[in-house]
Structures are given as C-alpha cells and as structure tokens.
Coordinates of C-alpha atoms and ligand atoms in Angstrom, one line a residue:
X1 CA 92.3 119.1 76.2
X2 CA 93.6 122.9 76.3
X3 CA 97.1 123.5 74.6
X4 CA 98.4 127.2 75.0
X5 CA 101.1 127.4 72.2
X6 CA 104.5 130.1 72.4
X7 CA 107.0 130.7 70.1
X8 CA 109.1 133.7 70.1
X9 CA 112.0 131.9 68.5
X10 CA 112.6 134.5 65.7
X11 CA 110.9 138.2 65.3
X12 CA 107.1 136.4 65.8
X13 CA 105.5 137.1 68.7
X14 CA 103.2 134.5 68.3
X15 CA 100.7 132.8 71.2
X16 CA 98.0 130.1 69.9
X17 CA 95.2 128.2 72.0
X18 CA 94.1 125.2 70.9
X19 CA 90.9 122.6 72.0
X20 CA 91.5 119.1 71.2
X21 CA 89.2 116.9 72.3
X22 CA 88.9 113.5 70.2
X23 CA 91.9 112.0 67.9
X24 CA 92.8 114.4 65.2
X25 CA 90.4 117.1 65.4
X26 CA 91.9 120.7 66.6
X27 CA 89.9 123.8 67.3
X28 CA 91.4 126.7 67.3
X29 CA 90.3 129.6 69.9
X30 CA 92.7 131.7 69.5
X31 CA 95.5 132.5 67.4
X32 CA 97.6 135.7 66.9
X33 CA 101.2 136.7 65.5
X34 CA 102.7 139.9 66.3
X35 CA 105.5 140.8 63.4
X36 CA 108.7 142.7 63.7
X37 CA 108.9 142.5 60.6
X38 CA 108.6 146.6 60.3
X39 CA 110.6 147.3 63.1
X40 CA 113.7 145.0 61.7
X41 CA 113.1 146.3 58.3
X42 CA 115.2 149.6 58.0
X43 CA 118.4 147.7 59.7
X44 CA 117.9 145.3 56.6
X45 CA 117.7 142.0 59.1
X46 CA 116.4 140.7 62.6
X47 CA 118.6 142.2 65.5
X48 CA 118.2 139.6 68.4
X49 CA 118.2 142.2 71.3
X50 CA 115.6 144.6 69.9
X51 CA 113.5 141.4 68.8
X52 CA 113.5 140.3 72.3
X53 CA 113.1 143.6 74.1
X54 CA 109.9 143.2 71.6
X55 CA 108.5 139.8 73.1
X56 CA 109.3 140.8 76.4
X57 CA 106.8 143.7 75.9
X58 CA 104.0 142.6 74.0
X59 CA 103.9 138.7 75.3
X60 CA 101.3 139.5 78.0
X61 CA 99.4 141.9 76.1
X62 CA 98.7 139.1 73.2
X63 CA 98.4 136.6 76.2
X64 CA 95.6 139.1 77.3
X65 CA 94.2 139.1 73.8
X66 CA 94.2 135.4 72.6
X67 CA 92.9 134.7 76.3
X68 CA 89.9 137.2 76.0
X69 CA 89.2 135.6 72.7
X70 CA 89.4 132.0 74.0
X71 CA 86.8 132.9 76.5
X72 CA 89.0 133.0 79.3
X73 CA 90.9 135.8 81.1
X74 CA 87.3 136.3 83.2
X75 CA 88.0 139.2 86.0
X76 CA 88.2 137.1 90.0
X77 CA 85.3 138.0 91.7
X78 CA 86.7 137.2 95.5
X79 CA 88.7 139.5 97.8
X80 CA 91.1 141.9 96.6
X81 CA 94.0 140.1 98.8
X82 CA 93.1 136.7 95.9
X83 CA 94.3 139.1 93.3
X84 CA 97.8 138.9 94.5
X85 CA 100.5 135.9 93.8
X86 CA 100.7 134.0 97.0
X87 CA 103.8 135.1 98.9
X88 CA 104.9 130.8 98.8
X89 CA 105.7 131.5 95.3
X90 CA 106.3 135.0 94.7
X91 CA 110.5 134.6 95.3
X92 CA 110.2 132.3 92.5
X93 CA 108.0 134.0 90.3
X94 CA 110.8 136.8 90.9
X95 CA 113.8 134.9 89.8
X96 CA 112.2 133.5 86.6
X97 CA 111.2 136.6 85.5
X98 CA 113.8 139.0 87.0
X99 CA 116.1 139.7 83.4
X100 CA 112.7 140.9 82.2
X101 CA 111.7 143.6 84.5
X102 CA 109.1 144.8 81.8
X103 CA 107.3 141.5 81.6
X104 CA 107.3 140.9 85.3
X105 CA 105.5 144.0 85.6
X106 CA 103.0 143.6 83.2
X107 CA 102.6 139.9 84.4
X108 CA 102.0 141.0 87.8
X109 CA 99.4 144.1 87.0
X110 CA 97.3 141.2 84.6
X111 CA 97.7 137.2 85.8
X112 CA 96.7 137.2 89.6
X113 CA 93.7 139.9 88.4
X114 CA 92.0 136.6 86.2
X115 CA 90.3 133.5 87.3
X116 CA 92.9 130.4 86.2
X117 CA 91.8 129.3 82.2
X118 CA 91.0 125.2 81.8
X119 CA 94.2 125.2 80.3
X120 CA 96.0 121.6 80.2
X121 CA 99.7 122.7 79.4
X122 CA 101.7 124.7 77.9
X123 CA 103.5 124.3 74.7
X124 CA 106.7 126.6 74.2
X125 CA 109.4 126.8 71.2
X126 CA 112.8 125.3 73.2
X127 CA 114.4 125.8 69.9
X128 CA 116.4 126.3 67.5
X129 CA 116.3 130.1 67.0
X130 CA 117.8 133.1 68.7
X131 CA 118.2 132.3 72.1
X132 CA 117.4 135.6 74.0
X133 CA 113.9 135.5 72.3
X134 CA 113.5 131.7 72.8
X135 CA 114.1 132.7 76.6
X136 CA 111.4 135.2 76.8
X137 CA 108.6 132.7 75.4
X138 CA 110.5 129.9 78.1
X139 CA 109.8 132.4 80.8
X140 CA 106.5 132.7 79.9
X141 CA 105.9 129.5 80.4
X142 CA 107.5 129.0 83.3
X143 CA 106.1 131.5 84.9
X144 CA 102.3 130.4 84.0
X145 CA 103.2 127.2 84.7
X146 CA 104.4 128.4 88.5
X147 CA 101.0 130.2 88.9
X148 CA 98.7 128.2 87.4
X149 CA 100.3 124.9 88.5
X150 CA 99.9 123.2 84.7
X151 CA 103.0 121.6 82.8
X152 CA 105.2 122.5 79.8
X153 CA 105.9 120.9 77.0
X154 CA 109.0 121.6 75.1
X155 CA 108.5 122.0 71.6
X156 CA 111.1 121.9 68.5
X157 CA 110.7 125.1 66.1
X158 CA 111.4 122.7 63.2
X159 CA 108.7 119.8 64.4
X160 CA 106.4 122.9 64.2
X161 CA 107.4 123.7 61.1
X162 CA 106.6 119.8 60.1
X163 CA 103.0 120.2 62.3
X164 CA 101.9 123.2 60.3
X165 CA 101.9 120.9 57.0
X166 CA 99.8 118.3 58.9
X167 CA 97.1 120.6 59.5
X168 CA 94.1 120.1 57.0
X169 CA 91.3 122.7 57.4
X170 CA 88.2 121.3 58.2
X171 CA 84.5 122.8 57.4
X172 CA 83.8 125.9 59.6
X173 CA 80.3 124.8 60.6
X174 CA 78.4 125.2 63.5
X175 CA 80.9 122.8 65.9
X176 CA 78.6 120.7 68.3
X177 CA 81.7 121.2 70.9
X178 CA 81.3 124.5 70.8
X179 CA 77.6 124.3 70.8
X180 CA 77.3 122.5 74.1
X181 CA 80.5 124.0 75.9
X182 CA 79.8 126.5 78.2
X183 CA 83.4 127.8 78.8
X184 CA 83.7 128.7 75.3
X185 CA 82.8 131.5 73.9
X186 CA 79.3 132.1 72.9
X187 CA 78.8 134.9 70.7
X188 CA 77.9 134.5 67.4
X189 CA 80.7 135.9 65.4
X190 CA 83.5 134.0 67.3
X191 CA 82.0 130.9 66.4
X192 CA 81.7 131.5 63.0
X193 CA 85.6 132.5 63.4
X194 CA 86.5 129.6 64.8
X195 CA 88.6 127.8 63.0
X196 CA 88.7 123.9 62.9
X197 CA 91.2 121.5 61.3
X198 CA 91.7 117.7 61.2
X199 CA 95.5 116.4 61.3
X200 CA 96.5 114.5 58.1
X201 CA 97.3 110.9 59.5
X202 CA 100.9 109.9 58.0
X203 CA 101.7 106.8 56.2
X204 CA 105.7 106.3 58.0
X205 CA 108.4 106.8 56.5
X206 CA 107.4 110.0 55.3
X207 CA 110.2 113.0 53.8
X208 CA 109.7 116.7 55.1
X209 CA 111.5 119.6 53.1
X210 CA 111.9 122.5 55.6
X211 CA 113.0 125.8 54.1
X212 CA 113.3 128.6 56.1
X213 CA 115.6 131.6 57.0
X214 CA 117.6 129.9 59.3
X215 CA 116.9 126.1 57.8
X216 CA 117.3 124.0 54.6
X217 CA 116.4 120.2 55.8
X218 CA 115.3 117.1 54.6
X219 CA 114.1 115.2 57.1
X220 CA 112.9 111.4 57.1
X221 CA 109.9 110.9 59.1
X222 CA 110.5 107.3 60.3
X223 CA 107.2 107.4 63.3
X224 CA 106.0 109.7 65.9
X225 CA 108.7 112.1 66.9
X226 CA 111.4 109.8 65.1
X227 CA 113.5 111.8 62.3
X228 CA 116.4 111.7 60.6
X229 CA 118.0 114.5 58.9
X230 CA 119.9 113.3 55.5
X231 CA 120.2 116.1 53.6
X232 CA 121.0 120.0 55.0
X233 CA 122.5 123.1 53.7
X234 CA 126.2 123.6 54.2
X235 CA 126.0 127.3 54.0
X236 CA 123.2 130.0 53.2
X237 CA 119.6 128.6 54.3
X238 CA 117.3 128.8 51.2
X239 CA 115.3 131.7 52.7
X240 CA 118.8 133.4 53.8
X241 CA 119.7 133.2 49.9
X242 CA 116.6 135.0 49.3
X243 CA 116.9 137.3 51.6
X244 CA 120.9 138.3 51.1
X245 CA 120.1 138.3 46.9
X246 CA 117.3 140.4 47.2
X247 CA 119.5 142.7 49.2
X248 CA 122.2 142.9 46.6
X249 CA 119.3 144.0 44.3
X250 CA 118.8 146.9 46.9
X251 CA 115.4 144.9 47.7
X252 CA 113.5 145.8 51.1
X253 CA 113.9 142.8 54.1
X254 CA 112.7 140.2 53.9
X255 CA 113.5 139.6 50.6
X256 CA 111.9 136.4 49.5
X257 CA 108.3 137.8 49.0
X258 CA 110.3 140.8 46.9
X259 CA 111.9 138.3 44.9
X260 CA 109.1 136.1 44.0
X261 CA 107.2 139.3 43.3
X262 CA 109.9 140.3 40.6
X263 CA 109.9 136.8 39.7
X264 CA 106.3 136.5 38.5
X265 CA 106.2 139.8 36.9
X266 CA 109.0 138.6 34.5
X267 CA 107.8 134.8 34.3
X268 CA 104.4 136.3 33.1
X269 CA 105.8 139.0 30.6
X270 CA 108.0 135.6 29.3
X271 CA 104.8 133.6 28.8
X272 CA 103.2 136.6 26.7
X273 CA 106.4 135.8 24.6
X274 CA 107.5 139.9 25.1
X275 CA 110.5 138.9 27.3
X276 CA 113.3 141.5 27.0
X277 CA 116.3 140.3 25.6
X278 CA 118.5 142.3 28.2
X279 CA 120.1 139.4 30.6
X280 CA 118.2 136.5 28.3
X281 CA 121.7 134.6 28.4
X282 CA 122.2 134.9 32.2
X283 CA 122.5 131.4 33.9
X284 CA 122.9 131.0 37.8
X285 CA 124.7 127.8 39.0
X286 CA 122.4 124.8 40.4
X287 CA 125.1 124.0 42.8
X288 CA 125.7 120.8 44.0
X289 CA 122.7 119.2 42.0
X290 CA 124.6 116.0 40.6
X291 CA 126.7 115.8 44.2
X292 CA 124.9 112.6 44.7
X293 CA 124.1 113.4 48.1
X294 CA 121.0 115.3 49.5
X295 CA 122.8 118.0 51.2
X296 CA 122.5 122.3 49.4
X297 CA 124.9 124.7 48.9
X298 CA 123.2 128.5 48.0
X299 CA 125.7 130.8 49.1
X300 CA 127.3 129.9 45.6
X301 CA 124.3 131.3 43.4
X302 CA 124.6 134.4 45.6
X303 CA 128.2 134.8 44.5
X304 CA 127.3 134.6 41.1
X305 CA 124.4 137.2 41.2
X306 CA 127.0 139.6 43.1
X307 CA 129.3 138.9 40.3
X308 CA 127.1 139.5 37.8
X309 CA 126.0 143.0 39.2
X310 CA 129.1 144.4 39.2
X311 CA 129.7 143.7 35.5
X312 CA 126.6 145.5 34.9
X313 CA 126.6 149.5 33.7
X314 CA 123.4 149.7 35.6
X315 CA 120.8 147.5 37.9
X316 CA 117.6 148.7 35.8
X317 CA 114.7 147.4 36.9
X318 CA 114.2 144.8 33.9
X319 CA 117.6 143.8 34.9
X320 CA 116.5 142.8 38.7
X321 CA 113.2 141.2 37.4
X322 CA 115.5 139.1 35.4
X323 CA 117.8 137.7 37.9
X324 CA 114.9 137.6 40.4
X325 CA 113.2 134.7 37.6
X326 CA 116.8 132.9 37.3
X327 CA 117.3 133.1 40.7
X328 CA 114.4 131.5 41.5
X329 CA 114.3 129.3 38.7
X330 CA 117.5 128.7 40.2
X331 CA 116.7 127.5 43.8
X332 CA 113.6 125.8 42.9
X333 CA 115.5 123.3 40.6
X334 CA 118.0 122.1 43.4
X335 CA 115.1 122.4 45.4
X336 CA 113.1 120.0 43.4
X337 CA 116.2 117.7 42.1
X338 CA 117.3 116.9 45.5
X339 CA 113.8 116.0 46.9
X340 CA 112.9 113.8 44.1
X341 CA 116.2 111.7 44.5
X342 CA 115.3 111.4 48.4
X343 CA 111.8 110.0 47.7
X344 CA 113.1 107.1 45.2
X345 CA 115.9 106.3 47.8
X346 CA 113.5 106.1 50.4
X347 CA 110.4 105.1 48.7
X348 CA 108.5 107.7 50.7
X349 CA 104.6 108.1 49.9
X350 CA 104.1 111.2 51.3
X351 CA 106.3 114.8 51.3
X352 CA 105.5 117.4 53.8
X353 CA 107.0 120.9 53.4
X354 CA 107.2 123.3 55.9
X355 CA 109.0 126.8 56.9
X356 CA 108.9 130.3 55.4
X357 CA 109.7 130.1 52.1
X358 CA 106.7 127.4 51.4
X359 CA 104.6 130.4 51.4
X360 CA 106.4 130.9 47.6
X361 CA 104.3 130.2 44.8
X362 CA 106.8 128.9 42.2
X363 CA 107.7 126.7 44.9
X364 CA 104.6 125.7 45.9
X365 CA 102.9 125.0 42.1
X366 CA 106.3 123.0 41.3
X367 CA 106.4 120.1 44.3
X368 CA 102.4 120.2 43.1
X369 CA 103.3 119.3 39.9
X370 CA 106.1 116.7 41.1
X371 CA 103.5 115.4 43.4
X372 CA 101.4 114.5 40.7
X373 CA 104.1 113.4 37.9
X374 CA 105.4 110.8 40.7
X375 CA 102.3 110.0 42.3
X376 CA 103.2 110.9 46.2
X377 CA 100.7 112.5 48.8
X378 CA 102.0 116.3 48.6
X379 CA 101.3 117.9 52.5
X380 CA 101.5 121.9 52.1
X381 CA 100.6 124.2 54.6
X382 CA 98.5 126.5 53.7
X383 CA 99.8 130.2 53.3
X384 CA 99.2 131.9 56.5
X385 CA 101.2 128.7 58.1
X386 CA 104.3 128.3 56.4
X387 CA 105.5 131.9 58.3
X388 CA 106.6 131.5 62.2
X389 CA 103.2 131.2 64.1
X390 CA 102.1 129.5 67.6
X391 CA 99.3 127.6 66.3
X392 CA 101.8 124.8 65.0
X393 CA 103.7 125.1 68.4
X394 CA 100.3 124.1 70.6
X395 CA 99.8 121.5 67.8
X396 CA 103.1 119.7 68.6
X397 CA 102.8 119.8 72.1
X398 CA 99.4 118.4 72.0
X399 CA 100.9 115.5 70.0
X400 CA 104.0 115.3 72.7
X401 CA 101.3 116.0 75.9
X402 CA 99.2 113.1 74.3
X403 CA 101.8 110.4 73.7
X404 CA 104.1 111.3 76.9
X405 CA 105.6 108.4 79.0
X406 CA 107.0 110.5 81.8
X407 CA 106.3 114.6 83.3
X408 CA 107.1 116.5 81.0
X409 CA 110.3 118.9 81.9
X410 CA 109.8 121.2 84.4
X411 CA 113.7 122.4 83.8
X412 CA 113.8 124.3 80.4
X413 CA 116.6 126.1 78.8
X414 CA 116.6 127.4 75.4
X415 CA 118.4 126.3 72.8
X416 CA 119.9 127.9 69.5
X417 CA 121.0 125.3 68.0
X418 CA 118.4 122.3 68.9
X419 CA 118.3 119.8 66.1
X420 CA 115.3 117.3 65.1
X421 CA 117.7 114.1 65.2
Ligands
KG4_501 O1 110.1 130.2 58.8 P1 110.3 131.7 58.8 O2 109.2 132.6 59.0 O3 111.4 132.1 59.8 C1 112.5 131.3 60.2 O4 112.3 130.4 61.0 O5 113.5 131.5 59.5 O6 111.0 132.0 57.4 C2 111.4 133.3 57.0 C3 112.1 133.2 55.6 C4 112.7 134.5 55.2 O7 114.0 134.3 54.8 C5 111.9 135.0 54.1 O8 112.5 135.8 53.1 C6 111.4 133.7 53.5 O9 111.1 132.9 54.6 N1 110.2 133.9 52.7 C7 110.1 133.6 51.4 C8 108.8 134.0 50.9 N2 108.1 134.5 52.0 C9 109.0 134.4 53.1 N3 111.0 133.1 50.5 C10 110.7 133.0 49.2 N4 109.5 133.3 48.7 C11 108.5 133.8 49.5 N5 107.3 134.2 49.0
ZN502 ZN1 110.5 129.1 61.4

C-alpha cells in the first residue's frame, strides 16, 4: 500500500510517500519539508497569509520532487489530447482550486503531463493549525483525488505528532521489497537512501506529552485512535513560551533552539564550577506545579522574565545565558512534575512525546532519565521528527486507511481548532 502524506498546517511545506506493505513495516520513498522558517523570521513570527501564498506555490513543485524520487511522476507516452484533464471533470477541478489561481496553474502545466502513480490514498493534515494553510494542503488533495480517482484520509496534526514517536528506524539494508519491485526506483544511491522504520507496537493505555508552538497536551492513549486529553495548557503553549522569552531577550524566531543554545552554554560553564555569579539568585516560578491537576500555565514564567529585564541596568549576554538555563530549568520541571503524576494515576507503561520542542535536548535527556528512574517504555522521536513534517501525516493515515469501517470522507474542510478527543 501507497500513502501520499500533506501537511501544510503551519509554515512546513511538507509532502511524504510512504510503502507499507506487511504489519508495521514503513518505507519511506520520499520525504521533503520546505521551511518558512527564513521568510517568517524578520517579522519575528509566522504570518498566515504569506505562509499560505507559500504552500500554494511550492506544493506542486515538491509534489514534482518527492514524486520523481518515489519513482513515479514518469512522462505519458500517448497522444498529446491524454495530457489534458478530461473536460467531465475539469469544472470541478476549477472550483476546488479556483482561490488558488497559482496552484491551479502549476497543477495544470504538471498532473495531466504524468502517467497516474500506484498511489493508494492520500493522507492530508485536516487540523488543528492555521486554517488558510490547512486549506491549501486540503486542495491538494482534493484535487489529486478528483484526477486520479484515489481517496483521502483526514489526518489530525496532533495524532501526527503522536505517529512520529511510534516510528523506530529500522536497519537500512538492501530491502528485498525494493529488490524485487519494479515500480521503485532502481538506482543504486536511492536505495541506499531509503529509509525504513518498524512502528513501535503500544501496550494501551499509553500517555503522550505533545509540546509544540501551538500545543501543550497530555493525552491518554486508551486504543487505536481513542484519546483523552487530561491535562492542557491554559495559556502560552510550551514552545510559544520559548518562543515569546527568547524574544524579550531580543533572540531571533523561533526562539526555542536560541534558548536551549544559551542554555547549554551556561549549564556547561556551571558544571566546570566557573558560573558567574551575575543572576545566580534568579528563580522563575514553576507555575501551577502542586495544582493537583495535569493542566500548565507558562505565560506566568514569561511575566516574570519580562519583569526581571526591566529591573536590569543592562541585558549582557551572561545575563540572557542565565535566564535562558532558569528558564529552561524552569519549563522542564513542570514539564517533568506533571507527566510523572499522570503516569502513577494512570499506571501507564509507556510515554510517547511528540511536537517541536522534543527536538530540545534538556528535555529530551530528562524524560530519559525519568524513563529509567520509574521504569516506563520512553517513545521519542528522533530529531528530524519532532519538527512539522509529512512523513508522520502518511503514517497516520496508513493506520486510519488500514483499520477504516466506512469511505473515507470525500467532503473535507479544514479545521483550526480540531482536537484529538
Ligand atoms: O511542532 P512544531 O514544529 O510546530 C507547531 O505545530 O507548533 O513546533 C514548533 C515549536 C516552536 O515554538 C519552536 O520554538 C519550538 O517548537 N522548538 C523548540 C526547539 N526547537 C523547536 N523549543 C525548545 N527547544 C528546542 N530545541
Ligand atoms: Zn506541529
């Protein structure tokens, strides 16, 4: 089975294809991310219209790309009139595409030029994120669905998120499905790129910590597709807090790799026991830590470091180092607190984190060390994962495609605001 993944939820432009053939084995053919990430930089945050106006315009030329790399996207060989949609379903090629004039151009000039991939369906972020970029991935689909007559599946950003922690890379060796299949590509070096994994199977219930720029969750896993959420932020999202107090420290967006960069520098001059003395008394709040609930507060610590600036003759650069440690120090705590109480409550055996700010170290190296101290199976993906990306979109929509009872939806709207449970 062929799973072409989407997800343009945030400023990703990301497109994945995926080979599944037996239980929990996934190839991956392709996989590519475009970043904003430059683009949004100088305005210090992601601006939804310009993200959008960016998927619109580089969708098809990544679809082009992780196509060409999957071995498909061969050139038609017949008649110049079969490189043209068919006039039956041209009108509604139109309408899904017409509030992106760009991409309905592009689509044109490319789609009806290529022979139709063995692709099975087509998995496609419905949410949560900013919904005029979760539209332009949605038309996508619909509009390869129209032509190539294959189904979508709907997939849920945050399930994603969960997927990407699910996926355990497995020996890149000379695949005997790729061997013997003669749709796939056959050059040397792309076999040697390919890159296989094997899905972690999941002792239920299982607990998933998402942390992201738009999300702070913990979810209990209860089965397939089954969650509930008992604990979320009820302000800032952890990666937001990173993001707005890097900011105040007149740190470059996206903040929480600055941070954690200031962070380490300071955590390792404090471990050769030559800390400064500067700020050494300076203590963030842990909010909410004892509120015998699961759910976060972060906008607090923000206050605090805003506070504490302005009470400061100058923001030296030992100075931001210092806040950056506490502030992490800070986060990770709550972070760690929290998770710990749900896992006793719910005598989970197995914590899966996922979202954007997994890809910090501090983080990472603490739930390791919880993981170990309490004797639960820790699921972390692995760098290049935790940040938007389409491969954990096709994942989850094999897993939906696979267990499905009914069609899946031909209707699709985005949504902003979808929620797991
Ligand atoms: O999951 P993601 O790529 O996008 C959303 O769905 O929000 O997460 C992006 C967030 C940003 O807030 C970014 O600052 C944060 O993840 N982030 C980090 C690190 N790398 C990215 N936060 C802390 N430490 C990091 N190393
Ligand atoms: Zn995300």
């Amino acid at each position: 089975m062929i799973i072409l993944g989407i997800e343009t939820s945030c400023d990703e432009t990301a497109l994945s294809i995926i080979r599944s053939d037996s239980g929990n084995d996934v190839e991956v053919l392709a996989d590519k991310t475009l970043s904003q990430i430059e683009l949004h930089r100088q305005y210090g945050g992601v601006f939804p219209n310009m993200a959008k106006r960016e998927h619109s315009r580089n969708l098809i030329p990544l679809l082009k790309t992780v196509l060409i790399e999957s071995g498909f996207g061969n050139p038609k060989s017949q008649t110049p009139n079969s490189k043209q949609i068919p006039n039956s379903i041209f009108p509604i090629l139109n309408s899904i595409l017409n509030r992106e004039p760009e991409m309905l151009e592009l689509f044109l000039e490319f789609i009806p030029t290529i022979e139709k991939p063995p692709i099975d369906a087509i998995a496609v972020t419905e949410g949560p994120g900013l919904e005029p970029c979760l539209w332009t991935g949605i038309n996508l689909a619909r509009a390869l669905s129209l032509v190539w007559g294959i189904p979508i599946v709907p997939v849920n950003h945050m399930e994603g998120h969960i997927m990407s922690a699910m996926l355990r890379k497995a020996e890149i060796s000379n695949s005997p499905n790729y061997l013997i299949s003669n749709e796939i590509p056959n050059s040397k070096s792309e076999i040697l790129n390919a890159k296989r994994y094997t899905l972690n199977a999941l002792a239920f219930p299982a607990l998933a910590l998402l942390i992201s720029g738009g999300h702070t969750e913990l979810v209990l896993i209860k089965g397939l597709h089954t969650y509930e959420i008992i604990g979320q932020t009820r302000d800032d999202a952890v990666g937001e807090a990173f993001d707005k107090v890097a900011r105040l420290l007149g740190l470059p967006y996206p903040g929480g790799p600055e941070i954690s960069r200031l962070a380490e520098q300071e955590r390792n001059l404090s471990l050769l026991n030559a800390k400064r003395s500067t700020l050494n008394a300076i203590q963030l709040p842990r909010p909410m830590l004892h509120s015998g609930d699961f759910d976060f507060s972060f906008s607090g610590i923000k206050t605090s470091v805003l506070y504490l600036i302005k009470k400061l003759p100058e923001l030296t650069e030992d100075i931001k180092k210092e806040i950056a440690l506490e502030f992490e120090t800070a986060v990770t705590e709550v972070l760690i607190a929290k998770t710990r109480k749900a896992i006793e409550q719910y005598g989970v055996q197995a914590l899966l984190l996922g979202g954007g700010v997994v890809a910090n170290t501090h983080i990472r190296d603490e739930f390791e060390k919880l993981s170990q101290a309490e004797g639960f199976t820790l699921y972390i993906p692995e760098k290049s994962l935790t940040t938007d990306n389409a491969l954990m979109i096709a994942v989850a929509g094999l897993i939906h495609y696979r267990t499905r009872t009914e069609e899946v939806t031909p209707e699709l709207r985005a949504n902003g605001s979808l929620r797991l449970a």
